[in-house]
PDB file of C-alpha atoms in Angstrom:
ATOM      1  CA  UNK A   1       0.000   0.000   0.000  1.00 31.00           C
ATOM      2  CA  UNK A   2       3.007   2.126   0.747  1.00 28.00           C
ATOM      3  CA  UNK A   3       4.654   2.413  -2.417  1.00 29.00           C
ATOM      4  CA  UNK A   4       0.750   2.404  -3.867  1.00 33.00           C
ATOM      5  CA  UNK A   5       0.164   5.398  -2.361  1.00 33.00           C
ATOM      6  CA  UNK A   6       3.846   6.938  -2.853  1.00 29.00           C
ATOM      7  CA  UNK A   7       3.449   6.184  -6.734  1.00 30.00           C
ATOM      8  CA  UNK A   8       0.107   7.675  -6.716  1.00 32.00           C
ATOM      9  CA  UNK A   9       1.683  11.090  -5.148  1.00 30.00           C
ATOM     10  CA  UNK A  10       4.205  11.600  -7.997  1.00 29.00           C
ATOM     11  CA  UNK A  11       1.179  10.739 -10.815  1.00 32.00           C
ATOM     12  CA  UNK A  12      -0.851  13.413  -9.156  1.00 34.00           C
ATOM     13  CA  UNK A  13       2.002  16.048  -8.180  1.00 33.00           C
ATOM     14  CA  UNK A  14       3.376  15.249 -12.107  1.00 33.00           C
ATOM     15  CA  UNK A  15      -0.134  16.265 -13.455  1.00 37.00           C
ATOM     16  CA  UNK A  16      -0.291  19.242 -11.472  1.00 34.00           C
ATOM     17  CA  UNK A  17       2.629  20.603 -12.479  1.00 33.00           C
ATOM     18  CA  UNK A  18       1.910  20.073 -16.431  1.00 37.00           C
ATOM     19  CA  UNK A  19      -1.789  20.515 -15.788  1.00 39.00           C
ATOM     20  CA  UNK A  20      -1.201  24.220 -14.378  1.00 36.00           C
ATOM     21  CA  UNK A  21       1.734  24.691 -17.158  1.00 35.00           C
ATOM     22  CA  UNK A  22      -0.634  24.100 -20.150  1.00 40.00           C
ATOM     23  CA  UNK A  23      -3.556  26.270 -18.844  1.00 38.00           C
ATOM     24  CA  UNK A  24      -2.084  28.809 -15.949  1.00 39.00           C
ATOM     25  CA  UNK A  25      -4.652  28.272 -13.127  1.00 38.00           C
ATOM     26  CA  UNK A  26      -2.946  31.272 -11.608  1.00 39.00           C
ATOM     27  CA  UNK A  27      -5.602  32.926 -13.511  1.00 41.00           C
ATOM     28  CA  UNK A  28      -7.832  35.692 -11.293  1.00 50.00           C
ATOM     29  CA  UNK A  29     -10.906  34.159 -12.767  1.00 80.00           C
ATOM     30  CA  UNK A  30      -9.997  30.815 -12.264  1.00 87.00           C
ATOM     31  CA  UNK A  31     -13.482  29.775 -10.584  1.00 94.00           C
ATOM     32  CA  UNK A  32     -14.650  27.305  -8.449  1.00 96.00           C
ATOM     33  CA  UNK A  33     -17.447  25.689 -10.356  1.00 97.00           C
ATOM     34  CA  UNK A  34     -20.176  24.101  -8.445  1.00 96.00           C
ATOM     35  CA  UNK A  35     -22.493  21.108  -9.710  1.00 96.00           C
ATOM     36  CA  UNK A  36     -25.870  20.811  -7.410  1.00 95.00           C
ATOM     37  CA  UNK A  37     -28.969  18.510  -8.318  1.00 95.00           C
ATOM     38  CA  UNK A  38     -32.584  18.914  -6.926  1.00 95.00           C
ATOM     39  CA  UNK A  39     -35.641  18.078  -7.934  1.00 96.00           C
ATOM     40  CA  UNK A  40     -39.051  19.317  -9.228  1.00 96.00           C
ATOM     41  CA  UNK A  41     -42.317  17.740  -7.868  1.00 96.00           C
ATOM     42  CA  UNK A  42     -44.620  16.149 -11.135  1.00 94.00           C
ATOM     43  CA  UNK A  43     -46.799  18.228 -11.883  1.00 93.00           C
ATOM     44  CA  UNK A  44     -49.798  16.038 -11.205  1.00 93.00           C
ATOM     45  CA  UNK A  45     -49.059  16.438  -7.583  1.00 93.00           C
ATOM     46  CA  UNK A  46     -48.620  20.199  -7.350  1.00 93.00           C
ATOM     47  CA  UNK A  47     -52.700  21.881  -6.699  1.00 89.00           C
ATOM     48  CA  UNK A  48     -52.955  24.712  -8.362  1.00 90.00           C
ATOM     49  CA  UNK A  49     -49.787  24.602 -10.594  1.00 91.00           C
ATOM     50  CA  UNK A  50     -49.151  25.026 -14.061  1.00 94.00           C
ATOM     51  CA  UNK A  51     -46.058  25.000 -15.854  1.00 93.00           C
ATOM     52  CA  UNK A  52     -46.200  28.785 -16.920  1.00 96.00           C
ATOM     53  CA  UNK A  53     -46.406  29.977 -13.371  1.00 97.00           C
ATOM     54  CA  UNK A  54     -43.533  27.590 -12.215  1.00 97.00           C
ATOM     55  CA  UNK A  55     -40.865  29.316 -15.141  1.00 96.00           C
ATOM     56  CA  UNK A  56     -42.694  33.153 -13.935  1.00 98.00           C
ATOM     57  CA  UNK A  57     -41.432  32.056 -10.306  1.00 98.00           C
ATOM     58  CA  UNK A  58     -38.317  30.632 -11.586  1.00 98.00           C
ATOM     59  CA  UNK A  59     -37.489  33.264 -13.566  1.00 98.00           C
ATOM     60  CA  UNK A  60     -38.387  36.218 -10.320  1.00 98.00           C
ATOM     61  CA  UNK A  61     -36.170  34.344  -8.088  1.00 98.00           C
ATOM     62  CA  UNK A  62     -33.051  34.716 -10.565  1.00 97.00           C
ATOM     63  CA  UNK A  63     -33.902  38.434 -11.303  1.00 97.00           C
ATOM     64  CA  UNK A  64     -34.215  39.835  -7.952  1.00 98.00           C
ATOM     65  CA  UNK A  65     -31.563  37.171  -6.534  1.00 98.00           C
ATOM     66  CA  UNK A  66     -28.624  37.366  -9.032  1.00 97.00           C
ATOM     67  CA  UNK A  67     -28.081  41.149  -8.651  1.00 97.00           C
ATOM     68  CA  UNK A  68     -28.064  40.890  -4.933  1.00 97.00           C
ATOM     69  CA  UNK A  69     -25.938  37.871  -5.093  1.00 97.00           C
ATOM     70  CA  UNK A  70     -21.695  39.654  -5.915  1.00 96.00           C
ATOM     71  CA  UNK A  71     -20.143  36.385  -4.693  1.00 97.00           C
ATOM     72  CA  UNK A  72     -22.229  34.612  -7.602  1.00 97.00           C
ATOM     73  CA  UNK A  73     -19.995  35.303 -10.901  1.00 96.00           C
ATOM     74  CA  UNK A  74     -21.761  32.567 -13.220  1.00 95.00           C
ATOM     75  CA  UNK A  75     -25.035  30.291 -13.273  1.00 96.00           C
ATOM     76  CA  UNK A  76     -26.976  27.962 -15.017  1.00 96.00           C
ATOM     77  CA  UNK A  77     -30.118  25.989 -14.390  1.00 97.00           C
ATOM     78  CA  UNK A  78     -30.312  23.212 -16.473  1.00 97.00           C
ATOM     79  CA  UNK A  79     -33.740  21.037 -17.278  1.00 96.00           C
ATOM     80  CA  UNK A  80     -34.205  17.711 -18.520  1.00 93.00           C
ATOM     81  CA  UNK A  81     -33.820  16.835 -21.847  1.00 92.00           C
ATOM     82  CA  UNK A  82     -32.330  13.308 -22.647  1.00 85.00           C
ATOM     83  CA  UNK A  83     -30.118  12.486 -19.591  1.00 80.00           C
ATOM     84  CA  UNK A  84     -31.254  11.058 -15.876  1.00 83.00           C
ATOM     85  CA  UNK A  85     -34.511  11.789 -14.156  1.00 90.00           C
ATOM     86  CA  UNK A  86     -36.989  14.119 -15.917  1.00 92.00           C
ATOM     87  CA  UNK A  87     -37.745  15.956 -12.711  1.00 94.00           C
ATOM     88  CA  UNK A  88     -33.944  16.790 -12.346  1.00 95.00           C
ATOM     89  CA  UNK A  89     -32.726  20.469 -12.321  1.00 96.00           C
ATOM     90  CA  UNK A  90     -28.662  21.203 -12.322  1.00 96.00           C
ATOM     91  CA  UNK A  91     -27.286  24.147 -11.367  1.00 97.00           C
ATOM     92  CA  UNK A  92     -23.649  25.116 -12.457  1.00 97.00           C
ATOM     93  CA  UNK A  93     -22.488  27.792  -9.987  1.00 97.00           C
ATOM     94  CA  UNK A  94     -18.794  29.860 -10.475  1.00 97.00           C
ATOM     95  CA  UNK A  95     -17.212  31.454  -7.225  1.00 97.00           C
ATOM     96  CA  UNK A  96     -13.823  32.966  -6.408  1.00 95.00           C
ATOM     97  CA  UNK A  97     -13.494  30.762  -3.872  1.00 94.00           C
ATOM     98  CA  UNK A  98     -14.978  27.880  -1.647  1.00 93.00           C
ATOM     99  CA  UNK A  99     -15.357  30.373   1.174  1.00 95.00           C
ATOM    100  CA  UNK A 100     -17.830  32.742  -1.260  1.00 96.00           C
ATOM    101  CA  UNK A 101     -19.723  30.156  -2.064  1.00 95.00           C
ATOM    102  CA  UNK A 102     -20.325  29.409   2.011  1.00 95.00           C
ATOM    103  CA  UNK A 103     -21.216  32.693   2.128  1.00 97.00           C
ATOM    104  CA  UNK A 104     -23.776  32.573  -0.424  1.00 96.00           C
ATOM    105  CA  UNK A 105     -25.274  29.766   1.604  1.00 94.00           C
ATOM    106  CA  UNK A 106     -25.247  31.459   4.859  1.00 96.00           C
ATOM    107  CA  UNK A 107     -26.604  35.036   3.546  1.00 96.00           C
ATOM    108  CA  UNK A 108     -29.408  33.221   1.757  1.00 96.00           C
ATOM    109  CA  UNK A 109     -31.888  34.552   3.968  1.00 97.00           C
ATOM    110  CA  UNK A 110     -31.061  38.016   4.284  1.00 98.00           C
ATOM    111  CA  UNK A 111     -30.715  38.491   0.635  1.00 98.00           C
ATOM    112  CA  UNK A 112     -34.167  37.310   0.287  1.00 98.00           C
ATOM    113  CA  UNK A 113     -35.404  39.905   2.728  1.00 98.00           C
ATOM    114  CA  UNK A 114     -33.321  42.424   0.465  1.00 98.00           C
ATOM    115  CA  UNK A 115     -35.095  40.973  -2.770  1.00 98.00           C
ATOM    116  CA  UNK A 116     -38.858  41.068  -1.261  1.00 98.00           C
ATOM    117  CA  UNK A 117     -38.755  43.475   1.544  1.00 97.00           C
ATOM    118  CA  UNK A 118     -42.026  43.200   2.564  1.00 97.00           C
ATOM    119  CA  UNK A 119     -42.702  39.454   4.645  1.00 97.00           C
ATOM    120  CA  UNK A 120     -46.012  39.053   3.359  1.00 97.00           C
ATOM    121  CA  UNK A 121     -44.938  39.543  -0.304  1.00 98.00           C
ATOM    122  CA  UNK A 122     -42.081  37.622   0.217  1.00 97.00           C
ATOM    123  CA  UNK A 123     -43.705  34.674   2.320  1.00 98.00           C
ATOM    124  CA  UNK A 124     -46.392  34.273  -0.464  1.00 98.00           C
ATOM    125  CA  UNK A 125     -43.963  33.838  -3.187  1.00 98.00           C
ATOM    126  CA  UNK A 126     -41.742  31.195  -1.613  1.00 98.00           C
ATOM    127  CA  UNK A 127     -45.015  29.379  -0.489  1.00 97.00           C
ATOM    128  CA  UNK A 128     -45.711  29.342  -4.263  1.00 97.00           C
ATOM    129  CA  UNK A 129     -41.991  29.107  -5.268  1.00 97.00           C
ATOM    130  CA  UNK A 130     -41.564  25.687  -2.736  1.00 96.00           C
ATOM    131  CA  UNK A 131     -44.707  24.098  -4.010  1.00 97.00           C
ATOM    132  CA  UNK A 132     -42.344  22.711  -7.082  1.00 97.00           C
ATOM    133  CA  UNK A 133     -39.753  21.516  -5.209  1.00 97.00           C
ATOM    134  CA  UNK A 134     -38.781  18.295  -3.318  1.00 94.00           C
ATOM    135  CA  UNK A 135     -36.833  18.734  -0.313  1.00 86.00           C
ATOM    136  CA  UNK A 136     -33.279  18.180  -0.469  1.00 86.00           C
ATOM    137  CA  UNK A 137     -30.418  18.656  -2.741  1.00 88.00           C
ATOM    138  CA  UNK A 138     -27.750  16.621  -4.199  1.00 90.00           C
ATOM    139  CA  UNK A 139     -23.792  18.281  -4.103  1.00 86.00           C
ATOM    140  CA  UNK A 140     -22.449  16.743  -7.036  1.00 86.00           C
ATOM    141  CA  UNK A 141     -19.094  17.827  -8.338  1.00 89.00           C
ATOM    142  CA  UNK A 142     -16.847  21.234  -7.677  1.00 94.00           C
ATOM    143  CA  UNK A 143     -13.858  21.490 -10.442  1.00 94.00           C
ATOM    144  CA  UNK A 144     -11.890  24.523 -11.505  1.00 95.00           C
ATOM    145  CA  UNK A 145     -12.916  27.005 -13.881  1.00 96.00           C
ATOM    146  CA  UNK A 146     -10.121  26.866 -16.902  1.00 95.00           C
ATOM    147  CA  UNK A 147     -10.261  30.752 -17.696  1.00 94.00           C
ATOM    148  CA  UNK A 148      -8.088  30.474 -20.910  1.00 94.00           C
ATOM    149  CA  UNK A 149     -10.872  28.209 -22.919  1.00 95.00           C
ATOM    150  CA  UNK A 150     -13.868  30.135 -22.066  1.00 95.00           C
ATOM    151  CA  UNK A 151     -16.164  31.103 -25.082  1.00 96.00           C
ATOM    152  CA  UNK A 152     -18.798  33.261 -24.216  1.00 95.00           C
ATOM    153  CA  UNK A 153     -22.144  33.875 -26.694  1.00 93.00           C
ATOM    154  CA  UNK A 154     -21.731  36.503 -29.539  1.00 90.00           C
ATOM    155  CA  UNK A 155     -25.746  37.593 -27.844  1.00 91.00           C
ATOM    156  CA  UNK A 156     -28.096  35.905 -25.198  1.00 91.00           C
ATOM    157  CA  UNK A 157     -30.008  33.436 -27.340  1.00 92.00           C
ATOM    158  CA  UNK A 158     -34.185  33.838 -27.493  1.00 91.00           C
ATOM    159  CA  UNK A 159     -34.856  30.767 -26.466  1.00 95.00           C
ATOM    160  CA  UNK A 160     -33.743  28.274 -24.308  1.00 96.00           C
ATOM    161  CA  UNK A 161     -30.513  26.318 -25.868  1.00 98.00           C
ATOM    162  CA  UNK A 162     -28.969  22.436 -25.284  1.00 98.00           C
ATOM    163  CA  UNK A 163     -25.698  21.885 -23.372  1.00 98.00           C
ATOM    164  CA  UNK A 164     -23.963  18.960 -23.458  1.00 98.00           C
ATOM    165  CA  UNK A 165     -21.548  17.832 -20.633  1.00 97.00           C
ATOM    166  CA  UNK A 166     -18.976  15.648 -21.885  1.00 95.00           C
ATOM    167  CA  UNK A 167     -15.299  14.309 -19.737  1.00 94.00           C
ATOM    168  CA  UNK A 168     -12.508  13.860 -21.715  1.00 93.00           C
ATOM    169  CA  UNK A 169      -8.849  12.576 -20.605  1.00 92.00           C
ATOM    170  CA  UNK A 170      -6.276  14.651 -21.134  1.00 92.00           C
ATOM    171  CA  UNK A 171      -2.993  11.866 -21.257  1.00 92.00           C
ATOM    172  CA  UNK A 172      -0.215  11.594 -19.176  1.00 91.00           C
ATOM    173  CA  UNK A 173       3.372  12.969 -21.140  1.00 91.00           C
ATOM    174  CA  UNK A 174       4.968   9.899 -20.537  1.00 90.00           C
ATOM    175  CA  UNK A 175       2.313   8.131 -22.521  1.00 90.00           C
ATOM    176  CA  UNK A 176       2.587  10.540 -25.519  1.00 93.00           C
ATOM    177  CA  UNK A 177       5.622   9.599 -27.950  1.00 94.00           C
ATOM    178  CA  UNK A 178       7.941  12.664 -27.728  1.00 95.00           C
ATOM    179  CA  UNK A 179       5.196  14.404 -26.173  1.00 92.00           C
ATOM    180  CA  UNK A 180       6.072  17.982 -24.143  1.00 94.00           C
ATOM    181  CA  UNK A 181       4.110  20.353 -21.801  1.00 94.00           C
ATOM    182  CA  UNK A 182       5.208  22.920 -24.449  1.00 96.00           C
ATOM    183  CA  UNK A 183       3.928  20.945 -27.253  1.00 96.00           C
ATOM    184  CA  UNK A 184       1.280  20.440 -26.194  1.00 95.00           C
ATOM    185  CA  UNK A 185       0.387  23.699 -25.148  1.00 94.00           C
ATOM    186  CA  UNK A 186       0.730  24.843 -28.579  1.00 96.00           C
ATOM    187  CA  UNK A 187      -1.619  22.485 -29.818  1.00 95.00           C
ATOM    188  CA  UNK A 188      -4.343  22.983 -27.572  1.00 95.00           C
ATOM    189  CA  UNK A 189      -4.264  27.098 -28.188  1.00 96.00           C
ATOM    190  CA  UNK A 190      -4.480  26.735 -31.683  1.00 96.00           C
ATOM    191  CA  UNK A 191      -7.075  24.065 -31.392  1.00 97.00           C
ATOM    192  CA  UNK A 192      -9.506  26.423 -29.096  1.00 97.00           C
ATOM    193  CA  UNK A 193      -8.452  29.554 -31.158  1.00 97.00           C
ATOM    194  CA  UNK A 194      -9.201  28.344 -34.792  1.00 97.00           C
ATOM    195  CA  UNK A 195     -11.465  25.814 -34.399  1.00 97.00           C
ATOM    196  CA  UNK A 196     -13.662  25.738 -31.235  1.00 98.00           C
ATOM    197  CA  UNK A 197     -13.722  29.887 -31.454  1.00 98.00           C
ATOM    198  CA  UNK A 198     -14.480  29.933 -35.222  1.00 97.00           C
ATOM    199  CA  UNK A 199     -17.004  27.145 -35.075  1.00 97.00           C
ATOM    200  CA  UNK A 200     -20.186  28.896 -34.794  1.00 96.00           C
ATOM    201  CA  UNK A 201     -22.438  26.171 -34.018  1.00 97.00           C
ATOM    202  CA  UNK A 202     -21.033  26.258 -31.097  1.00 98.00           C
ATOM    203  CA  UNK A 203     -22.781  29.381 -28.892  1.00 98.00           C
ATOM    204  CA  UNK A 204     -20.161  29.180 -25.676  1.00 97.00           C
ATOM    205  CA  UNK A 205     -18.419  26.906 -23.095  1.00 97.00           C
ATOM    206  CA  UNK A 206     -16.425  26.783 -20.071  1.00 97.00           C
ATOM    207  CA  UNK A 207     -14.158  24.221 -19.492  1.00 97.00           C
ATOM    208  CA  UNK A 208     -13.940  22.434 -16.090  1.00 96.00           C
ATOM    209  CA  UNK A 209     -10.626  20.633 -14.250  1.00 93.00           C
ATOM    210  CA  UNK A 210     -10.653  18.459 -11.388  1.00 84.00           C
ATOM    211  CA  UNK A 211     -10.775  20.269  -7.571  1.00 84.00           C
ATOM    212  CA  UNK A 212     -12.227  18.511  -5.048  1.00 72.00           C
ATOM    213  CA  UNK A 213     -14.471  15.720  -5.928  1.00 63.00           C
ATOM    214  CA  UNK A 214     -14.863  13.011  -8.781  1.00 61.00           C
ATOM    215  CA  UNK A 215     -12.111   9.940  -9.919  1.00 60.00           C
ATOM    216  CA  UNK A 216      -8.745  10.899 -10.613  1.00 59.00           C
ATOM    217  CA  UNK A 217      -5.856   8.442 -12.194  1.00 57.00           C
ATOM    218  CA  UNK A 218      -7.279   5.341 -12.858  1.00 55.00           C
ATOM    219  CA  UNK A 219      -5.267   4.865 -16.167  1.00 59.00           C
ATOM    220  CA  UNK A 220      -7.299   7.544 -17.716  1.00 67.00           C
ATOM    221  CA  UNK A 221      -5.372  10.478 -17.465  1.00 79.00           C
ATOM    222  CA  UNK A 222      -6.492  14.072 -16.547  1.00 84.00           C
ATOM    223  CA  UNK A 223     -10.226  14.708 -16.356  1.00 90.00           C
ATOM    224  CA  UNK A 224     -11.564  17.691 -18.473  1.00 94.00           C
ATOM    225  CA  UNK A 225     -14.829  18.668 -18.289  1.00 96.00           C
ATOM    226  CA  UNK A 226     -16.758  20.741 -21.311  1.00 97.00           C
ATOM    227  CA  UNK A 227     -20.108  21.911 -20.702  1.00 98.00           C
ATOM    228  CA  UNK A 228     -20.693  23.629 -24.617  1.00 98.00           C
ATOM    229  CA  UNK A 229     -24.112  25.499 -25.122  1.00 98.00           C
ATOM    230  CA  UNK A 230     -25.782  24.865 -28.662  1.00 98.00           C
ATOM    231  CA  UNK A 231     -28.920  26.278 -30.224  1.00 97.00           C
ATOM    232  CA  UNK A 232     -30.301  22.936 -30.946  1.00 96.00           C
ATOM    233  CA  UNK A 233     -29.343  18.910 -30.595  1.00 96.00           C
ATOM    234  CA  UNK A 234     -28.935  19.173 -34.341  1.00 96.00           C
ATOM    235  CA  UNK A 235     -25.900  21.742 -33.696  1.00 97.00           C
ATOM    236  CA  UNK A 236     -24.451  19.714 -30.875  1.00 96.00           C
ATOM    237  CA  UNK A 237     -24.744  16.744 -33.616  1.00 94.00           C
ATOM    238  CA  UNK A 238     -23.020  18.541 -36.784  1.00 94.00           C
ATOM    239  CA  UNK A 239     -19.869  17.087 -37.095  1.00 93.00           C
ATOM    240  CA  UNK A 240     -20.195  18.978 -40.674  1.00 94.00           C
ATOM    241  CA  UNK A 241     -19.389  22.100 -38.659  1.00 95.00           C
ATOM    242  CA  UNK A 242     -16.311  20.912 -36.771  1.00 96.00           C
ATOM    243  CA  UNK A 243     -14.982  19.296 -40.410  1.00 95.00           C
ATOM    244  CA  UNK A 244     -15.170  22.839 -41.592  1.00 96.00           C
ATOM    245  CA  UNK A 245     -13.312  25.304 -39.259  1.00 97.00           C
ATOM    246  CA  UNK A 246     -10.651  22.177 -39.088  1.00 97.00           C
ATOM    247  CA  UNK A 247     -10.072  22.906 -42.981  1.00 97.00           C
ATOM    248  CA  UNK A 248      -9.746  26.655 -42.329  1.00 97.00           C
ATOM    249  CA  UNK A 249      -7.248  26.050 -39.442  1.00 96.00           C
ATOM    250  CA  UNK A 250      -5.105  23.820 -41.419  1.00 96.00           C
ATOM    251  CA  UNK A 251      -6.281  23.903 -45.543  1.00 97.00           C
ATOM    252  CA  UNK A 252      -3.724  21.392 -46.206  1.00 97.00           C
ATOM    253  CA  UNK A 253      -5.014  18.290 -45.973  1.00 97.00           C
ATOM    254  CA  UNK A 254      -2.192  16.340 -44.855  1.00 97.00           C
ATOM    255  CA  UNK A 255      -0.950  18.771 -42.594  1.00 96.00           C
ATOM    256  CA  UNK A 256      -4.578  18.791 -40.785  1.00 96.00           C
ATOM    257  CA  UNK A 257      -4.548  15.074 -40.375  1.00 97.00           C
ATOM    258  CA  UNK A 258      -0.980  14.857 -38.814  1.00 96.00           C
ATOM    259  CA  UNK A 259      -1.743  17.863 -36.377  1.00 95.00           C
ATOM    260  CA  UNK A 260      -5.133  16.092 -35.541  1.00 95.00           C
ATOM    261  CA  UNK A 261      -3.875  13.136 -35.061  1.00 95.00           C
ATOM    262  CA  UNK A 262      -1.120  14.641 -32.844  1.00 95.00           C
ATOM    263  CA  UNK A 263      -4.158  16.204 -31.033  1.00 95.00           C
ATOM    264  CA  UNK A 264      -5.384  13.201 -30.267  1.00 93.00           C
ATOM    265  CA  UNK A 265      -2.378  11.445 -29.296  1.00 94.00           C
ATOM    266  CA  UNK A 266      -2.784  14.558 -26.091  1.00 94.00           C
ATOM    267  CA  UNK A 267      -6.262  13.204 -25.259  1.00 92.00           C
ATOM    268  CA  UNK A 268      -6.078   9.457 -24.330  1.00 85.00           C
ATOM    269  CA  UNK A 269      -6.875   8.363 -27.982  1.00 76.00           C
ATOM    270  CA  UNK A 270     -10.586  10.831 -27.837  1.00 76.00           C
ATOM    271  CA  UNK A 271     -11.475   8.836 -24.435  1.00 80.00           C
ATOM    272  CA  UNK A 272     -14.565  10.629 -23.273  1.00 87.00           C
ATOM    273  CA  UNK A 273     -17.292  10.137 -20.918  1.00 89.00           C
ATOM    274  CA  UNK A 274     -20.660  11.475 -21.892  1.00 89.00           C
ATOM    275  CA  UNK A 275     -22.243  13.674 -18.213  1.00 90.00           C
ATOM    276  CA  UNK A 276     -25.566  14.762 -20.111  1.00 93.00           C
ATOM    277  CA  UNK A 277     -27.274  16.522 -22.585  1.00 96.00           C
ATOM    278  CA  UNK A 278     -29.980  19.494 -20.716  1.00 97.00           C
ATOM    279  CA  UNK A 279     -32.296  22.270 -21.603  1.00 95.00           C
ATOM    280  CA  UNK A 280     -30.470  25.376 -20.511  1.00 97.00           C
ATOM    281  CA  UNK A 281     -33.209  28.014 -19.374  1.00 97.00           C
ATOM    282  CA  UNK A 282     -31.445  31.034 -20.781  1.00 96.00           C
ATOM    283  CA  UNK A 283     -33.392  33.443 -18.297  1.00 96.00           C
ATOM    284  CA  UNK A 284     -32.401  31.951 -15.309  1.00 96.00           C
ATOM    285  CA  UNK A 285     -28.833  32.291 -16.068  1.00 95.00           C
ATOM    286  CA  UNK A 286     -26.225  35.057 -14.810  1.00 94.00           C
TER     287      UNK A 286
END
């Protein structure tokens, strides 16, 4: 167990070191991304609900809360659409820091008072807000924010858009044939710059690395976490799209399939997990 545990200190400390070389976590915004599940109630149990004055709630809770809410820098509320339970809601939450979120948490209360300052107002809405909800929440996953591979939308869509969550691997240098931190490096910027920039299928995404929860090692490599925001399933499906803006980054042909397949070589062979695909309520976001 000894040199188990020794061998797994120098994997992790190695992947660190390359990990924060290739996308410089130093980074101000560097977030700590939250991943929290709860749960609506069906609507056949709810008396006196109706699915237009659940999103009207919804979407007065995120107006009056977001603005009163600093420690909050990003958020998204994401419904069911093909993955899990079909009463599931995820929210993606971005803090500077462990401690901010906490402090969301504990100032919960008063900023409600500050949203609806009057108690009978206020009391009546979370009666009706609450009547959706089951109890209880679900603390799923906190990663990293990678700043440097953040695309954000061109203009907030009109209607709600798909995100897909997928996990890829990122693999270890020793398992890459001449393989470098620099290299690589070089490969993933003008990757993210030429193709996942210029492809504009693709509305936004943040990219997540691991923190403090989920697998790490297991012969997989690095975990890297994409949640990418489309207009439509059909976008999220176009591989046309990403065939494209991989000819405009590299118009010769065999030049484009030795730096893709170089690309690959960085990603455990395209090992990927796929998280989910969601509705993204577009109004409830910040």
């Amino acid at each position: 167990m000894l040199i188990n545990n020794k061998v797994k200190i120098i994997y992790v400390a190695t992947c660190l070191f390359s990990f924060s070389f290739l996308f410089a976590q130093e980074n101000e915004k560097d977030y700590v991304v939250t991943f929290t599940k709860n749960s609506l109630k069906p609507m056949v149990q709810i008396e006196d609900g109706s699915g237009a004055e659940r999103i009207e709630l919804f979407e007065e809770y995120a107006r009056k809360m977001n603005p009163l809410t600093p420690e909050l820098k990003m958020s998204m509320t994401l419904g069911h659409y093909w993955t899990g339970v079909s009463t599931d809601v995820i929210t993606i939450n971005a803090y500077e820091s462990i401690a901010d979120a906490d402090k969301v948490n504990e100032n919960e209360q008063k900023t409600r008072e500050r949203a609806w300052r009057r108690d009978d107002v206020r009391e009546e809405f979370f009666k009706n807000f609450g009547k959706y909800w089951v109890g209880g929440h679900s603390d799923l996953e906190i990663f990293r924010l990678i700043p440097e591979r953040t695309k954000s939308r061109k203009r907030k869509p009109k209607e709600n858009t798909v995100i897909t969550i997928t996990t890829h691997y990122l693999a270890p240098l020793s398992e890459v044939e001449g393989g470098s931190a620099e290299e690589r490096k070089e490969i993933m910027d003008k990757y993210f710059e030429d193709v996942e920039m210029k492809n504009d299928k693709l509305l936004s995404q943040i990219v997540l690395g691991h923190y403090w929860s989920g697998e790490l090692g297991y012969g997989k490599g690095w975990p890297i976490v994409y949640v990418r925001e489309w207009a439509s399933l059909a976008d999220a499906d176009d591989n046309e799209s990403w065939g494209k803006v991989r000819e405009q980054a590299w118009p010769d042909e065999v030049e484009r399939e030795a730096k893709l397949k170089r690309y690959f070589e960085y990603w455990s062979g395209n090992l990927h997990e796929d998280m989910g695909i969601y509705y993204n309520w577009v109004n409830l976001q910040k």
